[in-house]
């Protein structure tokens, strides 16, 4: 069977229109090998990892770009794509942020947790608890979490146990929030996971595949619609309270970033921009959130091309000092 007619093992994970376009890549030199890679993937995780690259290739191809896939670097690694349009080129590195679980689960949320949302502290708080807690154990978790939130600072985290040292859950003050009360982010039922640390490792892995002395763009795909905040923290650093800075007018505390970000302390100066997009094969068009480092420069031609391909209408608000 030739690659032209070879079916995809998991083609039901793709909408018909996307599948039709991808099948059309069979005779195209730059994209046929990517389609062939997708054809041989029979494991869902590996298929979706490749599909994330396919979504980027499809987006760029529809924007009139010429693509080369898996371009070797002088260090023996590979860039996912070399992208060329109007005589301008750059390199793209795609990583998929794998979800917590392969199968979505219905999470039962106790009404007791609503007490935490009434705490008057302007923070985003991520909570996780064991699904199998008794009513009394849940009450203890909520009570201990309330005490922790009321007395802790931005960035602090606590693991809550019962009297028998069984872990009931965790609570983590992750970011400032404009509202007067706590805003809750619910953790996953299979346990607390350091998503920010995991995403930071993906960024570092992509950086190792950079083409030297060229413009390289990292794009991370996430199945979680609210995953951009974790991506931003991995890139810029965790939120912290800054006692060495003056707070904004009307606020008691100044906030800043810790030095644990991919871009912190002006590290990896060759990584000039990185983006996040939702992993949704059924989306009519991919939407990107691209962050740029304002202290690093790229040629006007490359900057204009990136803006036309990836940036949102409010892209200027996503520029950062890194």
Coordinates of N, CA and C in Angstrom, one line a residue, residues 31-264:
X31 N 5.7 17.8 3.3 CA 4.7 17.4 4.3 C 4.3 15.9 4.3
X32 N 4.7 15.3 3.2 CA 4.4 13.8 3.1 C 5.0 13.0 4.2
X33 N 6.2 13.3 4.7 CA 6.8 12.5 5.8 C 6.0 12.7 7.1
X34 N 5.5 13.9 7.3 CA 4.7 14.2 8.5 C 3.4 13.4 8.5
X35 N 2.7 13.3 7.3 CA 1.5 12.5 7.2 C 1.8 11.1 7.4
X36 N 2.9 10.6 6.9 CA 3.3 9.2 7.1 C 3.6 8.9 8.5
X37 N 4.2 9.8 9.3 CA 4.4 9.6 10.7 C 3.0 9.5 11.4
X38 N 2.1 10.3 11.0 CA 0.8 10.2 11.6 C 0.1 8.9 11.3
X39 N 0.3 8.4 10.1 CA -0.3 7.1 9.7 C 0.1 5.9 10.6
X40 N 1.3 5.9 11.0 CA 1.8 4.8 11.8 C 1.6 4.8 13.3
X41 N 1.1 6.0 13.7 CA 0.8 6.1 15.2 C -0.5 5.4 15.6
X42 N -0.4 4.4 16.4 CA -1.6 3.6 16.9 C -1.8 3.9 18.3
X43 N -0.9 4.5 19.0 CA -1.1 4.9 20.4 C -1.6 6.3 20.5
X44 N -2.7 6.5 21.3 CA -3.4 7.8 21.3 C -2.4 8.9 21.7
X45 N -1.6 8.7 22.7 CA -0.7 9.8 23.2 C 0.3 10.2 22.1
X46 N 0.9 9.2 21.4 CA 1.8 9.5 20.4 C 1.1 10.1 19.1
X47 N -0.1 9.6 18.8 CA -0.9 10.2 17.7 C -1.1 11.6 18.0
X48 N -1.6 12.0 19.2 CA -1.9 13.4 19.5 C -0.7 14.2 19.6
X49 N 0.5 13.7 20.0 CA 1.7 14.5 19.9 C 2.0 14.8 18.5
X50 N 1.9 13.9 17.6 CA 2.1 14.2 16.2 C 1.0 15.1 15.6
X51 N -0.2 14.9 16.1 CA -1.3 15.7 15.6 C -1.1 17.2 16.0
X52 N -0.4 17.4 17.1 CA -0.1 18.8 17.4 C 0.8 19.5 16.4
X53 N 1.7 18.7 15.9 CA 2.6 19.2 14.8 C 1.8 19.4 13.5
X54 N 0.9 18.5 13.3 CA 0.0 18.5 12.1 C -0.8 19.8 12.1
X55 N -1.4 20.2 13.3 CA -2.2 21.4 13.4 C -1.4 22.6 13.1
X56 N -0.1 22.7 13.5 CA 0.7 23.8 13.2 C 1.1 23.8 11.7
X57 N 1.4 22.6 11.1 CA 1.7 22.6 9.7 C 0.5 23.0 8.9
X58 N -0.7 22.5 9.3 CA -1.9 22.9 8.5 C -2.1 24.4 8.6
X59 N -2.0 25.0 9.8 CA -2.2 26.4 9.9 C -1.2 27.2 9.1
X60 N 0.1 26.8 9.1 CA 1.1 27.6 8.3 C 0.9 27.3 6.8
X61 N 0.6 26.1 6.5 CA 0.4 25.8 5.0 C -0.8 26.6 4.5
X62 N -1.8 26.8 5.3 CA -3.0 27.6 4.8 C -2.7 29.1 4.7
X63 N -1.6 29.5 5.4 CA -1.2 30.9 5.4 C -0.2 31.1 4.3
X64 N 0.1 30.1 3.4 CA 0.9 30.3 2.3 C 2.4 30.1 2.6
X65 N 2.8 29.4 3.6 CA 4.2 29.2 4.0 C 4.7 27.9 3.3
X66 N 5.9 27.9 3.0 CA 6.6 26.7 2.5 C 7.2 26.0 3.8
X67 N 7.1 24.7 3.9 CA 7.5 24.0 5.1 C 8.4 22.9 4.8
X68 N 9.4 22.7 5.7 CA 10.3 21.5 5.7 C 10.2 21.0 7.1
X69 N 9.9 19.7 7.2 CA 9.7 19.0 8.5 C 11.0 18.3 9.0
X70 N 11.2 18.3 10.3 CA 12.4 17.7 10.9 C 13.7 18.0 10.2
X71 N 14.0 19.3 10.4 CA 15.2 19.8 9.7 C 16.4 19.6 10.7
X72 N 17.5 18.9 10.3 CA 18.6 18.7 11.2 C 19.4 19.9 11.6
X73 N 19.9 20.0 12.8 CA 20.7 21.1 13.3 C 22.2 20.7 13.3
X74 N 23.1 21.6 13.4 CA 24.5 21.2 13.5 C 24.9 20.4 14.7
X75 N 24.0 20.4 15.8 CA 24.3 19.7 17.0 C 23.7 18.3 16.9
X76 N 23.1 17.9 15.8 CA 22.6 16.5 15.6 C 21.2 16.4 16.1
X77 N 20.5 17.5 16.4 CA 19.1 17.4 16.8 C 18.2 17.8 15.6
X78 N 16.9 18.0 15.8 CA 16.0 18.4 14.7 C 15.1 19.5 15.1
X79 N 14.9 20.4 14.2 CA 13.8 21.4 14.4 C 12.5 20.8 13.8
X80 N 11.4 21.0 14.4 CA 10.2 20.5 13.8 C 9.9 21.0 12.5
X81 N 10.0 22.3 12.3 CA 9.7 22.9 11.0 C 10.7 24.1 10.7
X82 N 11.1 24.2 9.4 CA 11.6 25.4 8.8 C 10.5 26.0 8.0
X83 N 10.2 27.3 8.3 CA 9.0 28.0 7.8 C 9.6 29.1 6.9
X84 N 9.1 29.2 5.7 CA 9.5 30.3 4.7 C 8.3 30.9 4.1
X85 N 8.3 32.2 4.1 CA 7.3 32.9 3.3 C 7.8 34.3 2.9
X86 N 7.6 34.7 1.6 CA 8.1 36.0 1.1 C 9.6 36.2 1.3
X87 N 10.4 35.1 1.2 CA 11.8 35.2 1.4 C 12.3 35.3 2.8
X88 N 11.4 35.2 3.8 CA 11.8 35.2 5.2 C 11.6 33.9 5.8
X89 N 12.5 33.4 6.7 CA 12.3 32.1 7.3 C 12.6 32.2 8.8
X90 N 12.1 31.2 9.4 CA 12.3 30.9 10.9 C 12.1 29.5 11.2
X91 N 12.3 29.0 12.4 CA 12.2 27.6 12.8 C 11.2 27.5 13.9
X92 N 10.4 26.4 13.9 CA 9.3 26.2 14.9 C 9.6 24.9 15.6
X93 N 9.3 24.9 16.9 CA 9.4 23.7 17.7 C 8.1 23.5 18.5
X94 N 7.4 22.4 18.2 CA 6.1 22.1 18.8 C 6.2 21.1 19.9
X95 N 5.6 21.4 21.0 CA 5.5 20.4 22.1 C 4.0 20.4 22.6
X96 N 3.6 19.2 22.9 CA 2.2 19.1 23.4 C 2.3 18.9 24.9
X97 N 1.5 19.7 25.6 CA 1.4 19.5 27.1 C 0.4 18.4 27.3
X98 N 0.8 17.3 27.7 CA -0.1 16.1 27.8 C -1.0 16.4 29.0
X99 N -2.3 16.0 28.9 CA -3.3 16.3 29.9 C -3.0 15.4 31.1
X100 N -3.6 15.7 32.3 CA -3.4 14.9 33.5 C -3.9 13.5 33.3
X101 N -5.0 13.3 32.6 CA -5.5 11.9 32.4 C -5.9 11.8 30.9
X102 N -6.0 10.6 30.4 CA -6.4 10.4 29.0 C -7.9 10.5 28.9
X103 N -8.6 10.1 29.9 CA -10.1 10.1 29.9 C -10.6 11.2 30.9
X104 N -11.4 12.1 30.4 CA -12.0 13.1 31.3 C -12.9 12.4 32.3
X105 N -12.9 13.0 33.6 CA -13.7 12.4 34.6 C -14.6 13.5 35.2
X106 N -15.7 13.0 35.7 CA -16.6 14.0 36.4 C -16.2 14.1 37.8
X107 N -15.8 15.3 38.2 CA -15.3 15.6 39.5 C -16.4 16.1 40.4
X108 N -16.7 15.4 41.5 CA -17.7 15.8 42.5 C -17.1 16.9 43.4
X109 N -17.7 18.0 43.4 CA -17.2 19.2 44.2 C -18.1 19.4 45.4
X110 N -17.5 19.3 46.6 CA -18.3 19.5 47.8 C -18.7 21.0 47.9
X111 N -19.9 21.2 48.4 CA -20.4 22.6 48.7 C -19.6 23.3 49.8
X112 N -18.9 22.5 50.6 CA -18.1 23.1 51.7 C -17.0 23.9 51.1
X113 N -16.5 23.6 49.9 CA -15.4 24.4 49.3 C -15.8 25.8 49.0
X114 N -17.1 26.1 48.9 CA -17.5 27.5 48.6 C -17.1 28.5 49.7
X115 N -16.9 27.9 50.9 CA -16.4 28.7 52.0 C -15.1 29.4 51.7
X116 N -14.3 28.7 50.9 CA -12.9 29.3 50.6 C -13.1 30.5 49.7
X117 N -14.1 30.5 48.8 CA -14.3 31.6 47.9 C -14.8 32.9 48.6
X118 N -15.2 32.8 49.9 CA -15.6 33.9 50.6 C -14.5 34.6 51.4
X119 N -13.3 34.0 51.4 CA -12.2 34.6 52.1 C -11.7 35.9 51.3
X120 N -11.6 37.0 52.1 CA -11.3 38.2 51.4 C -9.8 38.4 51.3
X121 N -9.2 37.7 50.3 CA -7.8 37.9 50.0 C -7.7 37.8 48.4
X122 N -7.1 38.8 47.8 CA -7.1 38.9 46.3 C -6.1 37.9 45.6
X123 N -6.4 36.6 45.8 CA -5.5 35.6 45.2 C -6.2 34.6 44.4
X124 N -5.5 34.0 43.4 CA -5.9 32.8 42.8 C -5.3 31.6 43.6
X125 N -6.2 30.7 44.0 CA -5.7 29.6 44.9 C -6.1 28.3 44.2
X126 N -5.0 27.4 44.0 CA -5.3 26.1 43.4 C -5.4 25.1 44.6
X127 N -6.5 24.3 44.5 CA -6.8 23.3 45.5 C -6.9 22.0 44.9
X128 N -6.5 21.0 45.7 CA -6.7 19.6 45.3 C -7.1 18.8 46.6
X129 N -8.0 17.8 46.5 CA -8.3 17.0 47.6 C -8.5 15.6 47.1
X130 N -8.4 14.7 48.0 CA -8.6 13.2 47.8 C -10.1 13.0 47.5
X131 N -10.4 12.4 46.4 CA -11.8 12.1 46.1 C -12.6 11.3 47.1
X132 N -11.9 10.5 47.9 CA -12.6 9.5 48.8 C -12.7 10.0 50.2
X133 N -12.6 11.3 50.4 CA -12.7 11.9 51.8 C -14.1 11.7 52.4
X134 N -14.1 11.4 53.6 CA -15.4 11.3 54.3 C -15.9 12.8 54.6
X135 N -17.1 13.0 55.0 CA -17.6 14.3 55.3 C -16.8 15.0 56.4
X136 N -16.4 14.3 57.4 CA -15.6 14.9 58.4 C -14.2 15.2 57.9
X137 N -13.6 14.4 57.1 CA -12.3 14.7 56.5 C -12.3 15.9 55.6
X138 N -13.4 16.0 54.8 CA -13.5 17.2 54.0 C -13.7 18.5 54.8
X139 N -14.4 18.4 55.9 CA -14.6 19.5 56.8 C -13.2 20.0 57.3
X140 N -12.4 19.0 57.7 CA -11.0 19.3 58.2 C -10.2 19.9 57.1
X141 N -10.3 19.4 55.9 CA -9.5 19.9 54.8 C -9.9 21.4 54.6
X142 N -11.2 21.7 54.5 CA -11.6 23.1 54.3 C -11.2 24.0 55.4
X143 N -11.3 23.5 56.7 CA -10.9 24.4 57.8 C -9.4 24.7 57.8
X144 N -8.6 23.7 57.5 CA -7.2 23.9 57.5 C -6.8 24.8 56.3
X145 N -7.4 24.5 55.1 CA -7.2 25.3 54.0 C -7.5 26.8 54.2
X146 N -8.6 27.0 54.9 CA -9.0 28.4 55.2 C -8.0 29.1 56.1
X147 N -7.5 28.4 57.1 CA -6.5 29.0 58.0 C -5.2 29.3 57.2
X148 N -4.9 28.4 56.3 CA -3.6 28.6 55.5 C -3.8 29.8 54.6
X149 N -4.9 29.9 53.9 CA -5.1 31.0 52.9 C -5.1 32.4 53.6
X150 N -5.7 32.4 54.8 CA -5.9 33.7 55.5 C -4.5 34.2 56.0
X151 N -3.6 33.3 56.3 CA -2.3 33.7 56.9 C -1.1 33.5 56.0
X152 N -1.2 33.2 54.8 CA -0.1 32.9 53.9 C 0.2 33.9 52.8
X153 N 1.3 33.9 52.2 CA 1.7 34.8 51.2 C 1.7 34.2 49.8
X154 N 1.7 35.0 48.8 CA 1.7 34.5 47.4 C 2.9 33.6 47.2
X155 N 2.6 32.4 46.5 CA 3.6 31.4 46.2 C 3.7 30.3 47.2
X156 N 3.1 30.5 48.4 CA 3.2 29.4 49.4 C 2.2 28.3 49.2
X157 N 2.6 27.1 49.7 CA 1.8 25.9 49.4 C 1.8 25.1 50.7
X158 N 0.7 24.4 50.9 CA 0.6 23.5 52.1 C 0.0 22.2 51.7
X159 N 0.5 21.1 52.3 CA -0.1 19.8 52.2 C -0.9 19.5 53.6
X160 N -2.1 19.2 53.5 CA -3.0 19.0 54.7 C -3.2 17.6 55.0
X161 N -3.0 17.1 56.2 CA -3.2 15.8 56.6 C -4.2 15.7 57.7
X162 N -4.7 14.5 58.0 CA -5.6 14.2 59.1 C -4.7 13.8 60.3
X163 N -5.4 13.4 61.4 CA -4.6 13.0 62.6 C -3.8 11.8 62.4
X164 N -4.2 11.0 61.4 CA -3.4 9.7 61.1 C -2.4 9.9 60.0
X165 N -2.1 11.2 59.7 CA -1.1 11.6 58.7 C -1.5 11.1 57.3
X166 N -2.8 10.9 57.0 CA -3.3 10.6 55.7 C -3.4 12.0 55.0
X167 N -2.9 12.1 53.8 CA -2.9 13.3 53.0 C -4.4 13.6 52.5
X168 N -4.9 14.7 53.0 CA -6.3 15.0 52.6 C -6.3 15.9 51.3
X169 N -5.3 16.7 51.1 CA -5.3 17.5 49.9 C -4.2 18.6 50.0
X170 N -4.1 19.5 49.1 CA -3.1 20.5 49.0 C -3.8 21.9 48.7
X171 N -3.2 22.9 49.1 CA -3.6 24.3 48.7 C -2.4 25.1 48.4
X172 N -2.5 25.9 47.3 CA -1.4 26.6 46.8 C -1.8 28.0 46.3
X173 N -1.2 29.1 46.9 CA -1.6 30.4 46.5 C -0.7 30.8 45.2
X174 N -1.3 30.8 44.1 CA -0.5 30.7 42.8 C -0.4 32.1 42.2
X175 N -1.3 33.0 42.3 CA -1.2 34.3 41.6 C -2.1 35.4 42.2
X176 N -1.8 36.6 42.0 CA -2.7 37.7 42.4 C -3.9 37.7 41.6
X177 N -5.0 38.3 42.1 CA -6.3 38.3 41.4 C -6.9 39.7 41.7
X178 N -7.5 40.3 40.6 CA -8.0 41.7 40.8 C -9.2 41.8 41.7
X179 N -9.9 40.7 42.0 CA -11.1 40.7 42.9 C -10.7 40.8 44.3
X180 N -11.6 41.1 45.2 CA -11.3 41.2 46.6 C -11.3 39.8 47.3
X181 N -11.9 38.8 46.7 CA -12.0 37.5 47.3 C -11.1 36.5 46.6
X182 N -11.0 35.3 47.2 CA -10.2 34.2 46.7 C -10.9 33.7 45.4
X183 N -10.1 33.4 44.4 CA -10.6 32.8 43.2 C -10.0 31.4 43.1
X184 N -10.9 30.4 43.1 CA -10.4 29.0 43.2 C -10.1 28.4 41.8
X185 N -9.0 27.6 41.8 CA -8.7 26.8 40.6 C -8.7 25.4 41.1
X186 N -9.5 24.5 40.5 CA -9.6 23.1 41.0 C -8.6 22.2 40.4
X187 N -7.9 21.5 41.3 CA -6.9 20.6 40.8 C -7.5 19.3 40.2
X188 N -6.7 18.4 39.7 CA -7.2 17.2 39.1 C -7.4 16.1 40.1
X189 N -8.3 15.2 39.8 CA -8.7 14.2 40.8 C -7.6 13.1 41.0
X190 N -6.6 13.0 40.1 CA -5.6 11.9 40.3 C -4.4 12.5 41.1
X191 N -4.5 13.6 41.7 CA -3.5 14.1 42.6 C -2.8 15.4 42.1
X192 N -2.1 16.1 43.0 CA -1.5 17.3 42.6 C -0.3 17.1 41.7
X193 N -0.1 17.8 40.6 CA 1.0 17.7 39.7 C 1.6 19.1 39.5
X194 N 2.9 19.1 39.4 CA 3.6 20.4 39.2 C 3.5 20.7 37.7
X195 N 2.4 21.3 37.2 CA 2.2 21.5 35.8 C 3.2 22.6 35.3
X196 N 3.5 23.6 36.2 CA 4.4 24.6 35.7 C 5.8 24.0 35.5
X197 N 6.3 23.2 36.5 CA 7.6 22.5 36.3 C 7.6 21.7 35.1
X198 N 6.5 20.9 34.8 CA 6.5 20.1 33.6 C 6.6 20.9 32.4
X199 N 5.8 22.0 32.3 CA 5.9 22.9 31.1 C 7.3 23.5 30.9
X200 N 7.9 23.9 32.0 CA 9.2 24.4 32.0 C 10.2 23.4 31.3
X201 N 10.1 22.2 31.7 CA 10.9 21.1 31.1 C 10.7 21.0 29.6
X202 N 9.4 21.1 29.2 CA 9.1 21.1 27.7 C 9.8 22.3 27.0
X203 N 9.8 23.5 27.6 CA 10.4 24.6 27.0 C 11.9 24.4 26.9
X204 N 12.5 23.8 27.9 CA 14.0 23.6 27.9 C 14.3 22.5 26.8
X205 N 13.5 21.5 26.7 CA 13.7 20.5 25.7 C 13.6 21.1 24.3
X206 N 12.6 22.0 24.1 CA 12.5 22.6 22.8 C 13.7 23.5 22.5
X207 N 14.2 24.2 23.5 CA 15.4 25.1 23.4 C 16.6 24.3 22.9
X208 N 16.8 23.1 23.4 CA 17.9 22.2 23.0 C 17.9 21.9 21.5
X209 N 16.7 22.1 20.9 CA 16.6 21.7 19.5 C 16.7 23.0 18.6
X210 N 17.1 24.1 19.1 CA 17.2 25.3 18.4 C 18.2 25.2 17.2
X211 N 17.8 25.9 16.1 CA 18.8 26.1 15.1 C 19.7 27.3 15.4
X212 N 21.0 27.1 15.6 CA 21.8 28.2 16.0 C 21.8 29.5 15.1
X213 N 21.9 30.6 15.7 CA 21.9 31.9 15.0 C 20.7 32.2 14.0
X214 N 19.6 31.6 14.4 CA 18.4 31.8 13.6 C 17.2 32.2 14.6
X215 N 16.1 32.6 14.0 CA 14.9 32.9 14.8 C 14.2 31.6 15.1
X216 N 14.0 31.2 16.3 CA 13.3 30.0 16.7 C 12.1 30.3 17.5
X217 N 11.0 29.7 17.2 CA 9.7 29.9 17.9 C 9.3 28.6 18.6
X218 N 9.0 28.7 19.9 CA 8.5 27.5 20.6 C 6.9 27.6 20.7
X219 N 6.2 26.6 20.3 CA 4.7 26.6 20.4 C 4.3 25.4 21.2
X220 N 3.6 25.6 22.3 CA 3.1 24.6 23.2 C 1.6 24.4 23.0
X221 N 1.2 23.2 22.8 CA -0.3 22.9 22.6 C -0.8 22.3 24.0
X222 N -2.0 22.8 24.4 CA -2.5 22.4 25.6 C -4.0 22.0 25.4
X223 N -4.4 20.9 26.0 CA -5.8 20.4 26.0 C -6.7 21.2 27.0
X224 N -6.0 21.9 27.9 CA -6.8 22.6 28.9 C -7.0 24.1 28.6
X225 N -8.2 24.5 28.5 CA -8.5 25.9 28.1 C -7.9 27.0 29.0
X226 N -7.8 26.6 30.3 CA -7.2 27.6 31.2 C -5.7 27.3 31.4
X227 N -5.1 26.7 30.5 CA -3.7 26.3 30.7 C -2.7 27.4 30.4
X228 N -3.1 28.5 29.9 CA -2.2 29.6 29.5 C -1.5 30.1 30.7
X229 N -2.2 30.2 31.9 CA -1.6 30.8 33.1 C -0.4 30.0 33.5
X230 N -0.5 28.6 33.5 CA 0.6 27.8 33.8 C 1.8 28.0 32.8
X231 N 1.5 28.1 31.5 CA 2.5 28.3 30.5 C 3.2 29.7 30.8
X232 N 2.5 30.7 31.1 CA 3.0 32.0 31.4 C 4.0 32.0 32.6
X233 N 3.5 31.2 33.7 CA 4.4 31.1 34.8 C 5.7 30.3 34.5
X234 N 5.6 29.3 33.7 CA 6.8 28.5 33.4 C 7.7 29.4 32.6
X235 N 7.2 30.3 31.8 CA 8.1 31.1 31.0 C 8.6 32.3 31.8
X236 N 7.8 33.0 32.5 CA 8.2 34.2 33.2 C 8.6 34.1 34.6
X237 N 8.2 33.0 35.3 CA 8.5 32.8 36.7 C 7.2 32.8 37.5
X238 N 7.3 32.2 38.7 CA 6.2 32.1 39.6 C 5.8 33.5 40.2
X239 N 4.6 33.7 40.5 CA 4.2 35.0 41.2 C 4.7 35.0 42.6
X240 N 5.3 36.2 43.0 CA 5.8 36.4 44.3 C 5.4 37.8 44.8
X241 N 5.4 37.9 46.1 CA 5.3 39.3 46.7 C 6.6 40.0 46.7
X242 N 6.6 41.2 46.4 CA 7.9 42.0 46.3 C 7.9 43.1 47.4
X243 N 8.6 42.9 48.4 CA 8.7 43.8 49.5 C 9.8 44.9 49.3
X244 N 10.5 44.7 48.1 CA 11.5 45.7 47.8 C 11.0 46.7 46.7
X245 N 9.7 46.6 46.4 CA 9.2 47.5 45.4 C 7.9 48.2 45.9
X246 N 7.6 49.3 45.4 CA 6.4 50.1 45.8 C 5.2 49.4 45.1
X247 N 4.1 49.2 45.9 CA 2.9 48.6 45.3 C 2.2 49.6 44.4
X248 N 1.3 49.2 43.5 CA 0.5 50.1 42.7 C -0.4 50.9 43.6
X249 N -0.9 52.0 43.1 CA -1.8 52.9 43.9 C -3.0 52.1 44.3
X250 N -3.3 52.2 45.6 CA -4.5 51.5 46.2 C -4.3 50.1 46.6
X251 N -3.0 49.6 46.5 CA -2.7 48.2 47.0 C -1.6 48.3 48.0
X252 N -1.7 47.3 48.9 CA -0.7 47.2 50.0 C 0.6 46.5 49.6
X253 N 0.5 45.6 48.7 CA 1.6 44.7 48.3 C 2.0 44.8 46.9
X254 N 3.3 44.9 46.6 CA 3.7 44.8 45.2 C 4.0 43.3 44.8
X255 N 3.6 43.0 43.6 CA 3.8 41.6 43.1 C 4.9 41.6 42.0
X256 N 5.6 40.5 41.9 CA 6.6 40.3 40.9 C 6.7 38.9 40.5
X257 N 7.8 38.5 39.9 CA 8.1 37.2 39.4 C 9.3 36.6 40.1
X258 N 9.3 35.3 40.5 CA 10.4 34.6 41.0 C 11.4 34.4 39.9
X259 N 12.6 33.9 40.3 CA 13.7 33.7 39.3 C 13.7 32.3 38.7
X260 N 12.5 31.6 38.7 CA 12.4 30.2 38.3 C 11.9 30.0 36.9
X261 N 11.7 31.1 36.2 CA 11.1 31.0 34.9 C 12.1 30.6 33.8
X262 N 11.6 30.1 32.7 CA 12.5 29.8 31.5 C 13.2 31.0 31.0
X263 N 12.6 32.2 31.1 CA 13.3 33.4 30.7 C 13.9 34.3 31.8
X264 N 13.8 33.8 33.1 CA 14.3 34.6 34.2 C 15.7 34.9 34.1

